Amino acid sequence: MNQINVSGVLGSGDRLYPGQWYKANTYYQILTVEPAINDELARRKGQNIKTTILARKRNSIDTNQSENDSFDSLELDHKTIEKLRDYPRKGDENKLSSYLPFPGVIFPTDFIKTLCNDSLDQTKLNQTELGNFYPSMRVVLQGRKLSQLIARTWWTYLEAKKTDDWNNFTNGEWDKIRSEILDGLIAREIFLFAGSSPPDNPNPDDKTIYDPLKAQDNTDQGARFLILPTSRAWQGITLSLLSSGQAYYYNEKGKYHQVAESILSTGEIVFNYSLEVDWTIFQGQFKESITSQESPWMLYQVAMPYPPIPSSEQLDPSDIKKWAEAPVIEGEFPFYKKEKLSSGQEVYLIDVDYFKPPYPYIPVSSS
């Protein structure tokens, strides 16, 4: 069962007060990926990557711990910082800890302003607009982003096989591969093996992190945004952490590089979803699953589609690339719809355009 408890009924250390997720002693997980060239067990499974679950406190501020015991010690590379430029953060932009928890897909600021009409009473948080449009449009955007991620893994594999990149990948010479190709190859490996076996190295540095939580009156125990080994989601934790933007590899410059953008939020992978991969379907499938008689009592078992790459006769590889790299604003396949007013001002409409791929054989939705 996913053991963070919003209501505070079960023992979860500190109650989850507003802003608890930014506190220094709140626990998070990330997935770290490295070549499996020297890992006999991974190679026997046919894997080219070795995965480790790293669980730590968010940061070392106001805690009696060294920086190495928190995510403060993990610095991001320049490309990741640029990718995260529009994402919310609290802290130093160079540190991984500042972006935890991840929000999932994000909307442009101007679109949010359009959705939450400024003329309405903001103290009521525009309940009508948010209730009717925000969740529905967000889940559609998640479906598009996951579809594009799948297409990206296909295109990078096809591209790598035409060059030395594939041999460099399987031989562990990752520093010779462009990051955009390497990202896709790593994500492909996670899709291929997610759910077939638990993580290679599931244990955090501090072995007590996954222990049963102490009583609520023990304030030393922080809240935990963690998928626990006792959770149904544990089997697919590598896919969950990839989908939430919490998968990284350590590059030759001594920095951490994010494999894929945040599509599902940290809260969603902890509270709501248990992910698995199905190689025979083209659309995501949901199933409600009762996990306990106490909160949180239900999650959604989600089968994400990952069918074989279509042949060039079925789908032109260049079309796979076009969909994989299509921006959500402007471009050939925009997600958002806009309209120009008589004043010349261009505004967002509360509507979407390309929410699914314009080509056959690419999974339509995985949200």
Coordinates of C-alpha atoms in Angstrom, one line a residue:
M1 CA 0.0 0.0 0.0
N2 CA 1.2 3.5 -0.7
Q3 CA 2.0 4.6 2.8
I4 CA 1.9 8.4 2.7
N5 CA -1.3 9.3 4.4
V6 CA -3.0 12.7 3.8
S7 CA -5.5 12.3 6.5
G8 CA -3.0 11.5 9.2
V9 CA -5.1 8.5 10.4
L10 CA -2.3 6.0 9.9
G11 CA 1.2 6.6 11.4
S12 CA 3.0 8.8 8.9
G13 CA 5.4 10.7 11.0
D14 CA 4.4 14.3 10.7
R15 CA 0.9 15.0 9.5
L16 CA 0.9 16.3 5.9
Y17 CA 0.4 20.0 6.7
P18 CA 0.4 22.7 3.9
G19 CA 3.9 23.0 2.6
Q20 CA 5.0 19.7 4.2
W21 CA 6.3 18.5 0.8
Y22 CA 9.0 21.3 0.8
K23 CA 10.2 20.5 4.3
A24 CA 13.8 19.3 4.6
N25 CA 12.9 16.0 6.4
T26 CA 10.3 14.9 3.8
Y27 CA 11.5 11.8 2.0
Y28 CA 11.5 11.2 -1.8
Q29 CA 12.8 8.7 -4.3
I30 CA 14.6 8.9 -7.5
L31 CA 15.8 6.3 -10.0
T32 CA 19.4 6.4 -11.0
V33 CA 20.5 4.6 -14.1
E34 CA 24.0 3.4 -15.2
P35 CA 25.4 1.0 -17.8
A36 CA 25.1 -2.7 -17.0
I37 CA 28.3 -3.6 -18.7
N38 CA 29.9 -4.9 -15.5
D39 CA 26.7 -6.2 -13.9
E40 CA 26.4 -9.9 -14.6
L41 CA 22.8 -10.3 -13.3
A42 CA 21.5 -7.4 -15.4
R43 CA 23.3 -8.7 -18.5
R44 CA 21.8 -12.2 -18.0
K45 CA 18.4 -10.6 -18.1
G46 CA 19.2 -9.0 -21.4
Q47 CA 19.3 -5.5 -19.8
N48 CA 21.7 -2.8 -20.9
I49 CA 21.0 -0.6 -17.8
K50 CA 21.4 -1.1 -14.1
T51 CA 18.8 0.7 -12.0
T52 CA 19.0 1.9 -8.4
I53 CA 16.3 3.4 -6.2
L54 CA 17.7 6.2 -4.1
A55 CA 15.6 7.4 -1.2
R56 CA 16.6 10.4 0.9
K57 CA 15.4 13.5 2.7
R58 CA 14.6 16.4 0.4
N59 CA 17.5 18.6 1.7
S60 CA 19.8 19.2 4.6
I61 CA 18.5 22.6 5.6
D62 CA 17.5 22.7 9.3
T63 CA 18.3 19.0 9.8
N64 CA 21.1 17.4 11.6
Q65 CA 22.5 15.6 8.6
S66 CA 25.2 16.2 6.0
E67 CA 24.4 17.3 2.5
N68 CA 25.4 13.8 1.3
D69 CA 22.4 12.3 3.2
S70 CA 19.9 14.4 1.2
F71 CA 19.2 15.3 -2.4
D72 CA 21.1 18.5 -2.0
S73 CA 24.3 16.7 -3.0
L74 CA 22.9 15.9 -6.5
E75 CA 23.6 18.7 -8.9
L76 CA 21.9 18.9 -12.3
D77 CA 23.5 19.4 -15.7
H78 CA 22.9 22.4 -17.8
K79 CA 20.5 20.7 -20.3
T80 CA 18.3 19.5 -17.4
I81 CA 18.2 22.9 -15.8
E82 CA 17.1 24.4 -19.1
K83 CA 14.4 21.7 -19.5
L84 CA 13.1 22.5 -16.1
R85 CA 13.1 26.3 -16.6
D86 CA 9.3 26.6 -16.5
Y87 CA 8.8 24.1 -13.7
P88 CA 8.1 25.2 -10.2
R89 CA 11.0 24.9 -7.8
K90 CA 11.9 25.9 -4.2
G91 CA 15.6 26.4 -3.8
D92 CA 18.8 26.4 -5.9
E93 CA 18.0 25.7 -9.6
N94 CA 21.2 23.6 -9.8
K95 CA 20.1 21.1 -7.2
L96 CA 17.8 18.2 -7.8
S97 CA 16.1 18.7 -4.4
S98 CA 14.7 22.1 -5.4
Y99 CA 12.3 20.5 -7.9
L100 CA 10.8 17.9 -5.6
P101 CA 8.0 17.0 -5.6
F102 CA 7.5 17.1 -9.4
P103 CA 4.1 18.5 -10.6
G104 CA 3.6 16.3 -13.7
V105 CA 2.6 18.1 -16.9
I106 CA 2.5 21.9 -16.6
F107 CA 0.4 24.4 -18.5
P108 CA 1.7 27.7 -19.9
T109 CA 1.1 30.6 -17.5
D110 CA -1.1 32.5 -20.0
F111 CA -3.3 29.4 -20.4
I112 CA -3.8 29.1 -16.7
K113 CA -4.7 32.8 -16.6
T114 CA -7.2 32.2 -19.3
L115 CA -8.6 29.2 -17.5
C116 CA -8.9 31.1 -14.2
N117 CA -10.6 34.2 -15.4
D118 CA -9.2 37.1 -13.5
S119 CA -12.5 38.8 -13.3
L120 CA -13.9 36.1 -11.0
D121 CA -13.6 35.8 -7.2
Q122 CA -10.1 34.4 -6.8
T123 CA -10.7 33.5 -3.1
K124 CA -13.0 30.8 -4.4
L125 CA -10.2 29.5 -6.6
N126 CA -12.5 29.6 -9.6
Q127 CA -14.1 26.2 -8.7
T128 CA -16.2 26.1 -11.8
E129 CA -13.4 26.5 -14.2
L130 CA -11.0 24.3 -12.4
G131 CA -13.6 21.5 -11.7
N132 CA -14.8 21.4 -15.3
F133 CA -11.7 22.0 -17.4
Y134 CA -8.4 21.6 -15.6
P135 CA -8.5 17.9 -14.7
S136 CA -10.0 16.8 -18.1
M137 CA -7.4 18.9 -20.1
R138 CA -4.6 17.8 -17.9
V139 CA -5.2 14.1 -18.4
V140 CA -5.4 14.6 -22.1
L141 CA -2.1 16.4 -22.1
Q142 CA -0.6 13.6 -20.0
G143 CA -1.8 11.1 -22.7
R144 CA -0.2 13.1 -25.4
K145 CA 3.1 13.5 -23.6
L146 CA 3.3 9.7 -22.8
S147 CA 2.5 8.9 -26.4
Q148 CA 5.3 11.2 -27.5
L149 CA 7.7 9.6 -25.0
I150 CA 7.0 6.2 -26.5
A151 CA 7.6 7.6 -30.0
R152 CA 10.8 9.1 -28.8
T153 CA 12.1 5.7 -27.6
W154 CA 11.2 4.2 -31.0
W155 CA 12.9 6.9 -33.0
T156 CA 16.1 7.0 -30.9
Y157 CA 16.5 3.2 -31.1
L158 CA 16.1 3.3 -34.9
E159 CA 18.5 6.2 -35.1
A160 CA 21.1 4.5 -32.8
K161 CA 21.0 1.3 -34.9
K162 CA 22.1 3.3 -37.9
T163 CA 25.3 4.6 -36.2
D164 CA 27.8 3.6 -33.6
D165 CA 25.4 4.8 -30.9
W166 CA 23.8 1.4 -30.3
N167 CA 27.2 -0.3 -29.8
N168 CA 28.3 2.5 -27.6
F169 CA 25.1 2.1 -25.5
T170 CA 25.4 -1.7 -25.1
N171 CA 29.2 -1.3 -24.3
G172 CA 28.5 1.3 -21.6
E173 CA 30.3 4.1 -23.5
W174 CA 27.5 6.5 -22.8
D175 CA 29.7 9.6 -23.0
K176 CA 30.0 9.1 -26.7
I177 CA 26.2 9.4 -27.3
R178 CA 24.2 12.6 -27.7
S179 CA 22.0 13.1 -24.6
E180 CA 18.8 13.2 -26.7
I181 CA 19.6 9.8 -28.1
L182 CA 20.8 8.4 -24.8
D183 CA 17.6 9.6 -23.0
G184 CA 15.4 7.7 -25.4
L185 CA 17.5 4.5 -25.3
I186 CA 17.4 4.5 -21.5
A187 CA 13.6 5.1 -21.5
R188 CA 13.2 2.3 -24.0
E189 CA 15.0 -0.1 -21.6
I190 CA 12.7 0.9 -18.8
F191 CA 9.6 0.3 -20.9
L192 CA 11.0 -3.1 -22.0
F193 CA 11.7 -4.4 -18.5
A194 CA 9.3 -2.4 -16.2
G195 CA 7.2 -4.8 -14.3
S196 CA 9.1 -7.9 -15.2
S197 CA 11.5 -7.6 -12.2
P198 CA 12.0 -5.4 -9.2
P199 CA 14.7 -2.7 -9.3
D200 CA 18.3 -4.0 -9.4
N201 CA 19.2 -2.1 -6.2
P202 CA 16.0 -1.4 -4.1
N203 CA 17.6 -0.4 -0.8
P204 CA 18.2 3.2 0.1
D205 CA 21.3 4.4 1.9
D206 CA 19.4 4.6 5.2
K207 CA 17.8 1.1 5.7
T208 CA 15.3 2.6 8.2
I209 CA 13.5 4.7 5.5
Y210 CA 11.3 1.8 4.5
D211 CA 10.6 0.5 8.0
P212 CA 7.1 0.8 9.4
L213 CA 6.5 4.4 10.3
K214 CA 6.8 5.5 13.9
A215 CA 3.9 6.9 15.9
Q216 CA 2.6 10.3 14.9
D217 CA 3.9 12.0 18.0
N218 CA 7.4 11.3 16.9
T219 CA 8.3 14.5 15.1
D220 CA 11.7 13.2 14.0
Q221 CA 10.0 11.1 11.3
G222 CA 9.2 13.1 8.3
A223 CA 6.4 12.5 5.7
R224 CA 7.3 10.1 2.9
F225 CA 6.5 10.6 -0.7
L226 CA 7.7 7.1 -1.4
I227 CA 6.5 4.0 -3.2
L228 CA 7.2 1.3 -0.6
P229 CA 8.3 -2.3 -1.3
T230 CA 4.9 -3.4 0.2
S231 CA 3.0 -1.4 -2.5
R232 CA 1.5 -2.9 -5.6
A233 CA 3.3 -0.1 -7.4
W234 CA 6.7 -1.4 -6.4
Q235 CA 7.0 -3.9 -9.3
G236 CA 6.6 -1.0 -11.8
I237 CA 8.5 1.6 -9.8
T238 CA 11.1 2.2 -12.5
L239 CA 8.4 3.2 -14.9
S240 CA 6.6 5.3 -12.3
L241 CA 9.8 7.3 -11.5
L242 CA 10.5 7.7 -15.2
S243 CA 7.0 9.0 -15.8
S244 CA 7.3 11.5 -13.0
G245 CA 10.6 13.0 -14.1
Q246 CA 12.5 11.3 -11.2
A247 CA 14.9 9.1 -13.3
Y248 CA 18.5 10.3 -13.9
Y249 CA 21.9 9.2 -15.0
Y250 CA 25.3 10.6 -13.9
N251 CA 27.1 12.0 -16.9
E252 CA 30.7 12.6 -17.7
K253 CA 30.6 16.2 -16.4
G254 CA 29.8 14.9 -12.9
K255 CA 26.2 16.1 -13.0
Y256 CA 22.8 14.4 -13.0
H257 CA 20.8 14.4 -16.2
Q258 CA 17.0 13.9 -16.2
V259 CA 16.0 11.1 -18.6
A260 CA 12.4 12.3 -19.3
E261 CA 10.2 15.2 -18.4
S262 CA 7.6 15.0 -15.6
I263 CA 4.3 13.8 -16.9
L264 CA 2.7 12.3 -13.9
S265 CA 3.2 14.1 -10.6
T266 CA 5.1 12.7 -7.6
G267 CA 1.8 12.6 -5.7
E268 CA 0.1 10.6 -8.6
I269 CA 2.7 7.9 -8.7
V270 CA 2.6 7.6 -4.9
F271 CA -1.2 7.9 -4.2
N272 CA -3.0 7.0 -7.4
Y273 CA -1.2 4.7 -9.9
S274 CA 0.5 1.4 -10.1
L275 CA 2.0 1.2 -13.6
E276 CA 2.8 -1.8 -15.8
V277 CA 3.6 -2.3 -19.5
D278 CA 1.5 -4.2 -22.0
W279 CA 3.2 -5.0 -25.4
T280 CA -0.1 -6.0 -27.1
I281 CA -2.2 -2.9 -26.8
F282 CA -2.3 0.6 -28.3
Q283 CA -4.3 2.4 -25.7
G284 CA -3.8 2.7 -21.9
Q285 CA -6.1 0.5 -19.7
F286 CA -7.2 1.4 -16.2
K287 CA -8.5 -0.9 -13.5
E288 CA -9.5 0.2 -10.0
S289 CA -7.7 -1.8 -7.3
I290 CA -8.7 -1.8 -3.6
T291 CA -5.6 -1.9 -1.5
S292 CA -6.8 -1.6 2.1
Q293 CA -9.7 -0.8 4.3
E294 CA -7.9 2.3 5.5
S295 CA -6.7 5.4 3.7
P296 CA -5.4 5.4 1.0
W297 CA -7.6 2.5 0.1
M298 CA -7.6 2.5 -3.7
L299 CA -5.3 3.0 -6.6
Y300 CA -5.5 2.6 -10.4
Q301 CA -3.7 -0.3 -12.0
V302 CA -2.6 1.2 -15.3
A303 CA -1.4 -0.9 -18.2
M304 CA 0.7 1.4 -20.5
P305 CA 0.9 0.4 -24.2
Y306 CA 4.3 -0.3 -25.6
P307 CA 3.7 -2.3 -28.9
P308 CA 6.6 -3.3 -31.2
I309 CA 8.0 -0.6 -33.4
P310 CA 6.1 -0.6 -36.7
S311 CA 7.9 -1.4 -39.9
S312 CA 8.9 1.4 -42.3
E313 CA 6.1 0.1 -44.6
Q314 CA 3.6 0.7 -41.9
L315 CA 4.9 4.0 -40.6
D316 CA 7.7 6.3 -41.9
P317 CA 10.4 6.7 -39.2
S318 CA 10.5 10.4 -40.0
D319 CA 6.9 10.6 -38.9
I320 CA 7.8 8.9 -35.6
K321 CA 10.4 11.6 -35.1
K322 CA 8.0 14.4 -36.0
W323 CA 5.5 13.3 -33.4
A324 CA 8.1 12.6 -30.8
E325 CA 9.6 16.1 -31.0
A326 CA 6.4 18.1 -31.7
P327 CA 6.1 21.1 -29.4
V328 CA 2.7 21.6 -27.6
I329 CA 2.6 25.3 -28.5
E330 CA 2.7 26.3 -32.2
G331 CA 4.4 24.0 -34.6
E332 CA 2.8 21.4 -36.9
F333 CA 0.9 19.6 -34.2
P334 CA 0.0 22.1 -31.4
F335 CA -1.8 20.9 -28.4
Y336 CA -3.4 24.2 -27.5
K337 CA -5.8 26.2 -29.7
K338 CA -5.5 29.9 -30.0
E339 CA -7.6 32.6 -31.6
K340 CA -6.8 36.2 -32.7
L341 CA -9.2 38.8 -31.4
S342 CA -10.3 41.9 -33.3
S343 CA -7.8 43.8 -31.2
G344 CA -5.0 41.7 -32.7
Q345 CA -4.4 40.0 -29.3
E346 CA -3.9 36.2 -29.5
V347 CA -5.6 34.3 -26.7
Y348 CA -5.9 30.7 -25.7
L349 CA -9.1 28.8 -26.1
I350 CA -10.4 26.3 -23.5
D351 CA -9.9 23.6 -26.1
V352 CA -7.2 21.2 -27.4
D353 CA -6.0 20.3 -30.9
Y354 CA -3.6 17.4 -31.4
F355 CA -4.1 15.3 -28.3
K356 CA -3.3 12.1 -30.2
P357 CA -0.8 11.3 -32.9
P358 CA -1.8 12.0 -36.5
Y359 CA -0.2 8.7 -37.6
P360 CA -1.3 5.1 -37.2
Y361 CA 0.5 2.5 -35.1
I362 CA 1.7 5.0 -32.5
P363 CA -0.1 4.5 -29.2
V364 CA -3.0 6.9 -28.9
S365 CA -3.0 7.5 -25.2
S366 CA -1.3 6.2 -22.1
S367 CA -2.6 8.5 -19.4

